Amino acid sequence: MQKQLIQWYQQNKRDFPWRKDQDPYHIWISEIMLQQTTTETVIPYYIHFLEVFPTIEKLASASLEEVYKMWEGLGYYRRAKHLHESAQIIVDKYDGQFPREYDEILALKGIGSYTAGAISSIAYGKPVPAVDGNVLRIMSRYYLIKENIVELKIQKQIFKIVQELIQGHDASAFNQGLMDLGATICRPVHPQCSICPIQKKCQAYRYNQQEVLPISIKKIKKQEIGFITGIITYQNKFLLIQNPPGGLLENLYGFIQYDVESPYSFITSFQENYQQELKIHSYIKDIKHVFTHRTWFMHVYHFTLNHEIKGMYTLEEIQSLPLSTAHLKVLKAYLKFM
């Protein structure tokens, strides 16, 4: 897998100005700018920033106002403040030379494990993982990890996997290959598996789970309820239930949803309640719906039955049913996805 990924990256890598050299200062600036910001937006800022502050010493000796001016429009100004403070630390502590050790890089202001890993591997070739959302998604799919990737223990598990994969290989090309793969092919929605260089042994592709994984569900606060909401279909019909009288959304129709931790748990709950087999097809969208005294967070997935059961309606029939506003959002999201 590593060789296939690295070869693909070397032949298809995206052309960015920060990939012209391995200067750790350049890589550091680009990685901080790329936090919370798209590559297209960053490129002109990156070029202009280095024209004004070509060295760490120039950045360290500038005023914070001057740095903010070069950052104007990029947002998240704390990033610029941390850059300025770290540049001064590098001048004072490392004589203006960007530190080479991972722990020293990690100790700088505004640098987390991903950024430290990216700088260490790209600038110095050190076999250190750079695990961000892209990498969590790729590894979740490749190894069919069905646990919630928001959980710290799962992130640590994936970090260890990448740590083993990167040993003995070109760390810079491997990490950047994962970055590009996640951005262009193994995307959050509708991944392009047909042209993926590591598709051959991808377990999500093998079991047709690439539209479901990763499971990424954040913890919610009190007065907020999280559901797995199932759009269950057979051919052109949708399974709906009518809410009982006396409760929230009484007598209105909606999709089945359970307060469970994943779509796989949803399947188990559905089997217990309906004695029917479900097949999972894809993750659709997360939808938030606010009521007066509570908020629903609906993690919407598409499932199918292998035959029609009671309570199934065509789209035309649904138009004549009183559907709740929350689940009307769900239906619209599904139709847009499809």
Tab-separated table of C-alpha atoms in Angstrom, residues 200-317:
chain	number	residue	atom	x	y	z
A	200	LYS	CA	-7.152	-3.086	-4.111
A	201	LYS	CA	-6.932	-3.890	-0.389
A	202	CYS	CA	-9.312	-1.242	0.939
A	203	GLN	CA	-11.769	-3.063	3.192
A	204	ALA	CA	-14.498	-0.416	2.907
A	205	TYR	CA	-14.375	-0.758	-0.883
A	206	ARG	CA	-14.389	-4.547	-0.620
A	207	TYR	CA	-17.500	-4.532	1.572
A	208	ASN	CA	-19.124	-1.496	-0.102
A	209	GLN	CA	-18.924	0.654	3.035
A	210	GLN	CA	-17.055	3.628	1.569
A	211	GLU	CA	-20.193	5.806	1.585
A	212	VAL	CA	-20.823	4.918	5.253
A	213	LEU	CA	-17.391	5.279	6.830
A	214	PRO	CA	-15.954	7.008	8.683
A	215	ILE	CA	-18.294	7.181	11.642
A	216	SER	CA	-17.706	10.730	12.898
A	217	ILE	CA	-20.242	11.740	15.544
A	218	LYS	CA	-19.386	14.437	18.080
A	219	LYS	CA	-20.591	14.293	21.676
A	220	ILE	CA	-23.604	16.496	22.378
A	221	LYS	CA	-24.632	18.675	25.309
A	222	LYS	CA	-27.584	18.296	27.685
A	223	GLN	CA	-30.962	19.210	26.206
A	224	GLU	CA	-29.590	17.942	22.917
A	225	ILE	CA	-30.416	14.522	21.501
A	226	GLY	CA	-28.429	12.653	18.902
A	227	PHE	CA	-30.090	10.148	16.593
A	228	ILE	CA	-29.120	7.830	13.824
A	229	THR	CA	-31.944	8.587	11.390
A	230	GLY	CA	-32.640	5.929	8.777
A	231	ILE	CA	-33.981	6.533	5.299
A	232	ILE	CA	-35.141	2.967	4.651
A	233	THR	CA	-36.153	2.171	1.093
A	234	TYR	CA	-37.257	-0.701	-1.075
A	235	GLN	CA	-37.229	0.142	-4.776
A	236	ASN	CA	-39.108	3.474	-5.027
A	237	LYS	CA	-40.775	3.360	-1.594
A	238	PHE	CA	-39.783	4.861	1.767
A	239	LEU	CA	-40.545	3.483	5.225
A	240	LEU	CA	-42.290	6.050	7.446
A	241	ILE	CA	-43.880	5.826	10.887
A	242	GLN	CA	-46.613	7.950	12.412
A	243	ASN	CA	-45.809	9.489	15.792
A	244	PRO	CA	-48.241	8.491	18.541
A	245	PRO	CA	-50.689	11.065	19.988
A	246	GLY	CA	-49.660	13.004	23.072
A	247	GLY	CA	-45.924	13.251	22.369
A	248	LEU	CA	-43.546	15.439	20.391
A	249	LEU	CA	-44.679	15.795	16.743
A	250	GLU	CA	-47.852	13.837	17.538
A	251	ASN	CA	-49.614	12.254	14.565
A	252	LEU	CA	-46.968	13.557	12.138
A	253	TYR	CA	-45.043	11.146	9.924
A	254	GLY	CA	-41.287	10.738	9.916
A	255	PHE	CA	-38.381	8.376	9.365
A	256	ILE	CA	-37.298	5.822	11.943
A	257	GLN	CA	-34.544	7.008	14.241
A	258	TYR	CA	-32.831	5.537	17.283
A	259	ASP	CA	-30.663	7.072	19.998
A	260	VAL	CA	-27.727	4.764	19.238
A	261	GLU	CA	-24.038	5.341	18.605
A	262	SER	CA	-23.650	4.175	14.982
A	263	PRO	CA	-25.581	3.044	11.883
A	264	TYR	CA	-24.570	-0.534	12.626
A	265	SER	CA	-26.297	-0.286	16.019
A	266	PHE	CA	-29.313	1.142	14.162
A	267	ILE	CA	-29.488	-2.072	12.114
A	268	THR	CA	-29.477	-4.160	15.300
A	269	SER	CA	-32.254	-2.062	16.889
A	270	PHE	CA	-34.343	-2.226	13.714
A	271	GLN	CA	-33.985	-6.023	13.545
A	272	GLU	CA	-35.140	-6.298	17.166
A	273	ASN	CA	-38.202	-4.103	16.512
A	274	TYR	CA	-39.208	-5.223	13.023
A	275	GLN	CA	-37.579	-8.647	12.578
A	276	GLN	CA	-36.310	-7.475	9.197
A	277	GLU	CA	-32.819	-7.432	7.668
A	278	LEU	CA	-31.369	-4.078	6.620
A	279	LYS	CA	-28.463	-3.316	4.299
A	280	ILE	CA	-26.571	-0.073	4.806
A	281	HIS	CA	-25.711	1.960	1.703
A	282	SER	CA	-24.423	5.428	2.518
A	283	TYR	CA	-24.049	8.266	4.954
A	284	ILE	CA	-26.180	11.182	3.766
A	285	LYS	CA	-25.687	14.183	6.035
A	286	ASP	CA	-25.811	15.527	9.594
A	287	ILE	CA	-28.923	17.646	10.173
A	288	LYS	CA	-29.641	19.886	13.141
A	289	HIS	CA	-33.237	20.736	14.023
A	290	VAL	CA	-34.083	23.089	16.889
A	291	PHE	CA	-37.288	22.799	18.891
A	292	THR	CA	-38.322	25.167	21.695
A	293	HIS	CA	-36.891	23.063	24.518
A	294	ARG	CA	-34.523	20.680	22.775
A	295	THR	CA	-32.315	20.204	19.755
A	296	TRP	CA	-32.083	17.142	17.531
A	297	PHE	CA	-28.847	16.164	15.834
A	298	MET	CA	-29.774	13.647	13.162
A	299	HIS	CA	-26.977	11.606	11.583
A	300	VAL	CA	-28.744	10.460	8.426
A	301	TYR	CA	-27.953	7.157	6.684
A	302	HIS	CA	-29.566	5.300	3.786
A	303	PHE	CA	-30.594	1.661	4.316
A	304	THR	CA	-32.507	-0.779	2.103
A	305	LEU	CA	-34.876	-3.688	2.721
A	306	ASN	CA	-34.968	-6.779	0.509
A	307	HIS	CA	-38.764	-6.631	0.232
A	308	GLU	CA	-41.617	-4.214	0.901
A	309	ILE	CA	-43.120	-4.061	4.393
A	310	LYS	CA	-46.055	-2.213	5.950
A	311	GLY	CA	-45.672	1.559	6.187
A	312	MET	CA	-43.871	2.162	2.898
A	313	TYR	CA	-44.828	5.054	0.601
A	314	THR	CA	-43.810	6.462	-2.744
A	315	LEU	CA	-42.643	10.076	-3.016
A	316	GLU	CA	-45.990	10.948	-4.556
A	317	GLU	CA	-47.852	9.399	-1.614
